[in-house]
GROMACS .gro file of C-alpha atoms in nm:
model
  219
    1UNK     CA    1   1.318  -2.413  -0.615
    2UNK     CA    2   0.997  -2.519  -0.448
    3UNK     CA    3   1.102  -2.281  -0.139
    4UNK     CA    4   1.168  -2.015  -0.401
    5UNK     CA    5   0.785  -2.078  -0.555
    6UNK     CA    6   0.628  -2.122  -0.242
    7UNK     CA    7   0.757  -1.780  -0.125
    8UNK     CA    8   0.670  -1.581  -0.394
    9UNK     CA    9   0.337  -1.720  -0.451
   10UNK     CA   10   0.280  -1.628  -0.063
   11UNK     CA   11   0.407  -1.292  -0.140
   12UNK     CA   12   0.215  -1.240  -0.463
   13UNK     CA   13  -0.095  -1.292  -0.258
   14UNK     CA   14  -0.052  -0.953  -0.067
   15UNK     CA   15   0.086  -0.787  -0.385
   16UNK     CA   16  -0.152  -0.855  -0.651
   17UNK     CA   17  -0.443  -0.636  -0.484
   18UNK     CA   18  -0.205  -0.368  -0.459
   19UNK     CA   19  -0.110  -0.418  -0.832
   20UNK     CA   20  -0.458  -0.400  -0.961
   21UNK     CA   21  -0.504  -0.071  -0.734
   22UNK     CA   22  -0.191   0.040  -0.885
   23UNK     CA   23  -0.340   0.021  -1.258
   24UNK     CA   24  -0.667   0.235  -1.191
   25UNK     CA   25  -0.466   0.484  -0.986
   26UNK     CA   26  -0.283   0.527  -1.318
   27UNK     CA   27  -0.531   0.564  -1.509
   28UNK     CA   28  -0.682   0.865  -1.331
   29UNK     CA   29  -0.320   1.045  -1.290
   30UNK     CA   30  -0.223   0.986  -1.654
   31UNK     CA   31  -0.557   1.154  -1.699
   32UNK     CA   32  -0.496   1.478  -1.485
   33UNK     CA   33  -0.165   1.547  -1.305
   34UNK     CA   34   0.102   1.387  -1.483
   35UNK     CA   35   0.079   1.167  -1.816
   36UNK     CA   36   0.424   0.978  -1.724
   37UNK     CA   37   0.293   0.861  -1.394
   38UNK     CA   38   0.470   0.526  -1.285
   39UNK     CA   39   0.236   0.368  -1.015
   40UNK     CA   40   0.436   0.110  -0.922
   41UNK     CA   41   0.813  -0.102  -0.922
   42UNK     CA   42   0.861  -0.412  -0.721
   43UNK     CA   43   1.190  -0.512  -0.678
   44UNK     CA   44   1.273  -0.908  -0.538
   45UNK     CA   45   1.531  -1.117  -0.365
   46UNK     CA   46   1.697  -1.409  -0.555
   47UNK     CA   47   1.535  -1.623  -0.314
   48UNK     CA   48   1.203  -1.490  -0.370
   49UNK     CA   49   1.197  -1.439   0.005
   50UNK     CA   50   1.222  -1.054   0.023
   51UNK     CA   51   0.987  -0.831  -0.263
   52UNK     CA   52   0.955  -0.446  -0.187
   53UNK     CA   53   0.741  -0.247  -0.383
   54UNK     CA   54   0.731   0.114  -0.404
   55UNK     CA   55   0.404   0.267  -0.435
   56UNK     CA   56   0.380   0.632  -0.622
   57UNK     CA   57   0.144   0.791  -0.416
   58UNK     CA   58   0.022   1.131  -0.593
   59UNK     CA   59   0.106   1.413  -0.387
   60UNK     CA   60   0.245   1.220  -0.065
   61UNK     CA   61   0.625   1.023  -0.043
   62UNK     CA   62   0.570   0.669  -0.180
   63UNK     CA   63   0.429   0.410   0.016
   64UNK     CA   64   0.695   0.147   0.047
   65UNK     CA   65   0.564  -0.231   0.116
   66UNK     CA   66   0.876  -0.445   0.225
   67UNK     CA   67   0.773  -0.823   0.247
   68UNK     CA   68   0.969  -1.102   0.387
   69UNK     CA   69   0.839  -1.442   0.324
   70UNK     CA   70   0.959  -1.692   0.523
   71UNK     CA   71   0.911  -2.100   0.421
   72UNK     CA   72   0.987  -2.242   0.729
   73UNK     CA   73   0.765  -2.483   0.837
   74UNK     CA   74   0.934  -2.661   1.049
   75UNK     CA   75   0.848  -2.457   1.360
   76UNK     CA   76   0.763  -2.113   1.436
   77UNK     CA   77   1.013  -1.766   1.393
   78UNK     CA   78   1.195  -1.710   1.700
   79UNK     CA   79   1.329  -1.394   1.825
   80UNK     CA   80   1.630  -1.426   1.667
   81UNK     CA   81   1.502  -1.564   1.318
   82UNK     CA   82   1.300  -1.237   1.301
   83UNK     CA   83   1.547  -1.005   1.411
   84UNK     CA   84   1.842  -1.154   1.122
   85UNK     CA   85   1.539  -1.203   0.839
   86UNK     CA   86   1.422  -0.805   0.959
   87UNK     CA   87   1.758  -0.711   0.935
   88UNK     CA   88   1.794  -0.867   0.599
   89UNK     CA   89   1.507  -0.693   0.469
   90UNK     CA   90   1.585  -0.369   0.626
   91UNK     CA   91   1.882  -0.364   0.412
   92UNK     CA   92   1.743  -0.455   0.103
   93UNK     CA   93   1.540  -0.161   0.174
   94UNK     CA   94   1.803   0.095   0.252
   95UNK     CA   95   1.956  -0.029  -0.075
   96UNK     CA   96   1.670   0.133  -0.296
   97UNK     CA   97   1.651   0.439  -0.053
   98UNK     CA   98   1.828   0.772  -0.224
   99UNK     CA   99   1.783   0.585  -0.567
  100UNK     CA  100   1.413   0.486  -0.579
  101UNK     CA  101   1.304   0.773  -0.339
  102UNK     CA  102   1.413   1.020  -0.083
  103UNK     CA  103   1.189   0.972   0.129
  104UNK     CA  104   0.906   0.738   0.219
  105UNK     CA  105   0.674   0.562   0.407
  106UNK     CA  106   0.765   0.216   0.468
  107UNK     CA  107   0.593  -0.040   0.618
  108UNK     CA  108   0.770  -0.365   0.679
  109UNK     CA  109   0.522  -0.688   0.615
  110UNK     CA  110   0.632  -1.011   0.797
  111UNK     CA  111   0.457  -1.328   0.681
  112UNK     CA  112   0.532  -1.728   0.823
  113UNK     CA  113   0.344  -2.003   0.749
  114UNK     CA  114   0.400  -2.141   1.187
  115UNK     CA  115   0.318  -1.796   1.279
  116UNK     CA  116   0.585  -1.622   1.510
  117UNK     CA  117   0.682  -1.744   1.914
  118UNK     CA  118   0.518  -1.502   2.200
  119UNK     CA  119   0.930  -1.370   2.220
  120UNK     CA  120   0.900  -1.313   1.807
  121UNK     CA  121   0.567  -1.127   1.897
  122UNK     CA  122   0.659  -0.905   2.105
  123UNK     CA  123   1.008  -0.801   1.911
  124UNK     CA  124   0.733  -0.738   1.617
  125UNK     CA  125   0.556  -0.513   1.778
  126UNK     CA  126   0.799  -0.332   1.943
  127UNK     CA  127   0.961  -0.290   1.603
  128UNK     CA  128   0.596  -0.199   1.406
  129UNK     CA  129   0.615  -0.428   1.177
  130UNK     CA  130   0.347  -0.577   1.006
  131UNK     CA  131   0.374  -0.961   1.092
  132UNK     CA  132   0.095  -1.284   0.987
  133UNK     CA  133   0.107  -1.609   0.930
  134UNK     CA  134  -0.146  -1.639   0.646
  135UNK     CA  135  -0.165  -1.370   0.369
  136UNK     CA  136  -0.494  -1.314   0.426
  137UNK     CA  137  -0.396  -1.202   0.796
  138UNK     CA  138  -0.136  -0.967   0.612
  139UNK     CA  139  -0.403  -0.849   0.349
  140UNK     CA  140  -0.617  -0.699   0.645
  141UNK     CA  141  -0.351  -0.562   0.878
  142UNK     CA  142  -0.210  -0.332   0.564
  143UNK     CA  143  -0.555  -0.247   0.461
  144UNK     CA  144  -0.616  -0.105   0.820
  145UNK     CA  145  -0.334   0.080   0.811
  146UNK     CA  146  -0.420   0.253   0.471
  147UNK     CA  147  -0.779   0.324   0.597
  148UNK     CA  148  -0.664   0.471   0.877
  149UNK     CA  149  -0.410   0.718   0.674
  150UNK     CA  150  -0.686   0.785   0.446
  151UNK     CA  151  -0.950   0.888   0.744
  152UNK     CA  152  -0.637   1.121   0.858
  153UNK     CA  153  -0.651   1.306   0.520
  154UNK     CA  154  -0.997   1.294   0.525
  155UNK     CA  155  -0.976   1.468   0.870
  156UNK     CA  156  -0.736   1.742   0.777
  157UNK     CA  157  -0.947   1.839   0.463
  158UNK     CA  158  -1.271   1.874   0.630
  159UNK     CA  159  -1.410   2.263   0.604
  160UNK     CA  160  -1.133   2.312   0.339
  161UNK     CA  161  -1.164   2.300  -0.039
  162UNK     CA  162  -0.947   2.091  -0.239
  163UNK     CA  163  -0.826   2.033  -0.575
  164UNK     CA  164  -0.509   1.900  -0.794
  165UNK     CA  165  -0.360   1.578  -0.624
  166UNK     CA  166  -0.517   1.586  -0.281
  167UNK     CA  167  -0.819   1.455  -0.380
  168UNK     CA  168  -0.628   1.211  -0.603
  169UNK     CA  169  -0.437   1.118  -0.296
  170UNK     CA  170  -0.799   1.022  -0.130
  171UNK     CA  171  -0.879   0.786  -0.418
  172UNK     CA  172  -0.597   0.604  -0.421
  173UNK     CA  173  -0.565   0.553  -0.039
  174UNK     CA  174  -0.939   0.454  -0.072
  175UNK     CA  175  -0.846   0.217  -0.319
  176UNK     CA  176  -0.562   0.047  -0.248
  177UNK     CA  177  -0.735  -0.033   0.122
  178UNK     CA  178  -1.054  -0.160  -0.094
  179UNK     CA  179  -0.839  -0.408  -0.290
  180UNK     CA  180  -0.681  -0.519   0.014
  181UNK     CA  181  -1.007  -0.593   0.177
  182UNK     CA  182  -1.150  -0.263   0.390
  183UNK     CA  183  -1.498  -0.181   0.297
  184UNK     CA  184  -1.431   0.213   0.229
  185UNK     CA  185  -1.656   0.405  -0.025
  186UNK     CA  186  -1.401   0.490  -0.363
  187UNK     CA  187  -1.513   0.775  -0.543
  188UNK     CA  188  -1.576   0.695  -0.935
  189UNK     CA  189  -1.296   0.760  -1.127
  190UNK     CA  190  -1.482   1.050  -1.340
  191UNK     CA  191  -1.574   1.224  -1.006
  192UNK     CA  192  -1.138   1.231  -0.946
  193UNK     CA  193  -1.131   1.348  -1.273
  194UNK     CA  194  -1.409   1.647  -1.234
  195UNK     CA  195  -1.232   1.748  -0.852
  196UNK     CA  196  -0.881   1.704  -0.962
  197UNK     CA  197  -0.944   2.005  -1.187
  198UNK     CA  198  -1.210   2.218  -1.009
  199UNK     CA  199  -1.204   2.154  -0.680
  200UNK     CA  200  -1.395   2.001  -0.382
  201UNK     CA  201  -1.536   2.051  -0.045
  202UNK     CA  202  -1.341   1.864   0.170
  203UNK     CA  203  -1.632   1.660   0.319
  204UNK     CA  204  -1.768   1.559   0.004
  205UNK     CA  205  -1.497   1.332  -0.104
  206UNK     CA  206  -1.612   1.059   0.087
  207UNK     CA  207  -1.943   1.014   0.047
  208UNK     CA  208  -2.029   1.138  -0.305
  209UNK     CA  209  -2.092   0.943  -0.648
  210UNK     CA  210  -2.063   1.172  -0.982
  211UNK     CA  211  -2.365   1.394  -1.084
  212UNK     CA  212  -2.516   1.372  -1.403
  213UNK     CA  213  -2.387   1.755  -1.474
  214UNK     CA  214  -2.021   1.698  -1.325
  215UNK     CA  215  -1.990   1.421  -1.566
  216UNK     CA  216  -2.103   1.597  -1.855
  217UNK     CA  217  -1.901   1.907  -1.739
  218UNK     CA  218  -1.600   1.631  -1.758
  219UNK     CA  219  -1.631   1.506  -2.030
   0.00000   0.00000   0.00000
């Protein structure tokens, strides 16, 4: 039972910023695309070693965040510890797929308190996978990776005007990277709102607050 708590307080960690990202990215959807919007389901091991959420991402596949947590603290994960608990997870994983989602992107989050051998390492990176030996560590790497999808949209949306759920899609990339600790500019909520149904320049969404008059307009 301690094993149990100590792994799902480790994993909690990484998945209460995304929940609280979850809730405002809710709020704004419910608002303007669909009122039935479901941000979020996590789904967990009976070990409390494996927890996958699936993040609704408006207008994109779902972001899927598959977490191992491993207790052992006896040593550090060797090569073939990480390739059996991967494998593990992997399947837990392909278990939702078809019934959660039909497609998605999934990034696989690998966290050990004794951190991972140099043979462990490398198998990590060859497989892309997310891997840390404090939350905090795990917190960052994901928030990186959402900053950097979010700069991509950003990118292909430049000289273009937008509307609906792209610019929906930029808030809550923007936000879930926020919560998880990258210091990106999140447009206010009402600004979403105003875009959402009239449209935006592409390389406004970024670095603009609400106006007095797009408020009004929006409310």
């Amino acid at each position: 039972m301690d094993r149990q708590l100590a792994a799902l307080e480790t994993a909690n960690k990484l998945l209460l910023p995304v929940l609280r990202a979850t809730r405002r990215i809710a709020a704004v959807a419910r608002s303007s695309i669909d009122p039935s919007f479901t941000p979020i389901r996590v789904y967990s091991s009976g070990d409390r070693r494996i927890h996958v959420a699936v993040v609704n991402l408006p207008g994109s596949h779902p972001l899927v965040v598959a977490i191992y947590a491993s207790t052992q603290r006896s040593r550090p994960t060797s090569p073939q510890q990480l390739a059996r608990r991967l494998a593990r997870l992997a399947r837990f994983v392909g278990r939702l797929s078809g019934n959660e989602y039909a497609q998605a992107d999934i990034v696989y989050v690998y966290m050990a308190p004794r951190g991972l051998t140099r043979g462990s390492i490398r198998l990590a990176v060859k497989s892309k996978i997310v891997y840390a030996s404090e939350p905090s560590e795990a917190r960052r790497k994901l928030a990186k990776y959402l900053a950097k999808r979010y700069r991509r949209l950003l990118a292909s949306i430049m000289g273009k005007r937008v509307w609906g759920s792209v610019p929906l899609l930029a808030y809550a990339l923007s936000l879930l990277a926020r919560e998880l600790g990258e210091p990106l500019h999140t447009p206010d909520p009402h600004q979403v709102l105003y875009w959402v149904e009239n449209g935006v320049k592409g390389e406004r969404v970024s670095t603009t607050y609400p106006t007095t008059s797009e408020l009004t307009n929006n409310s």
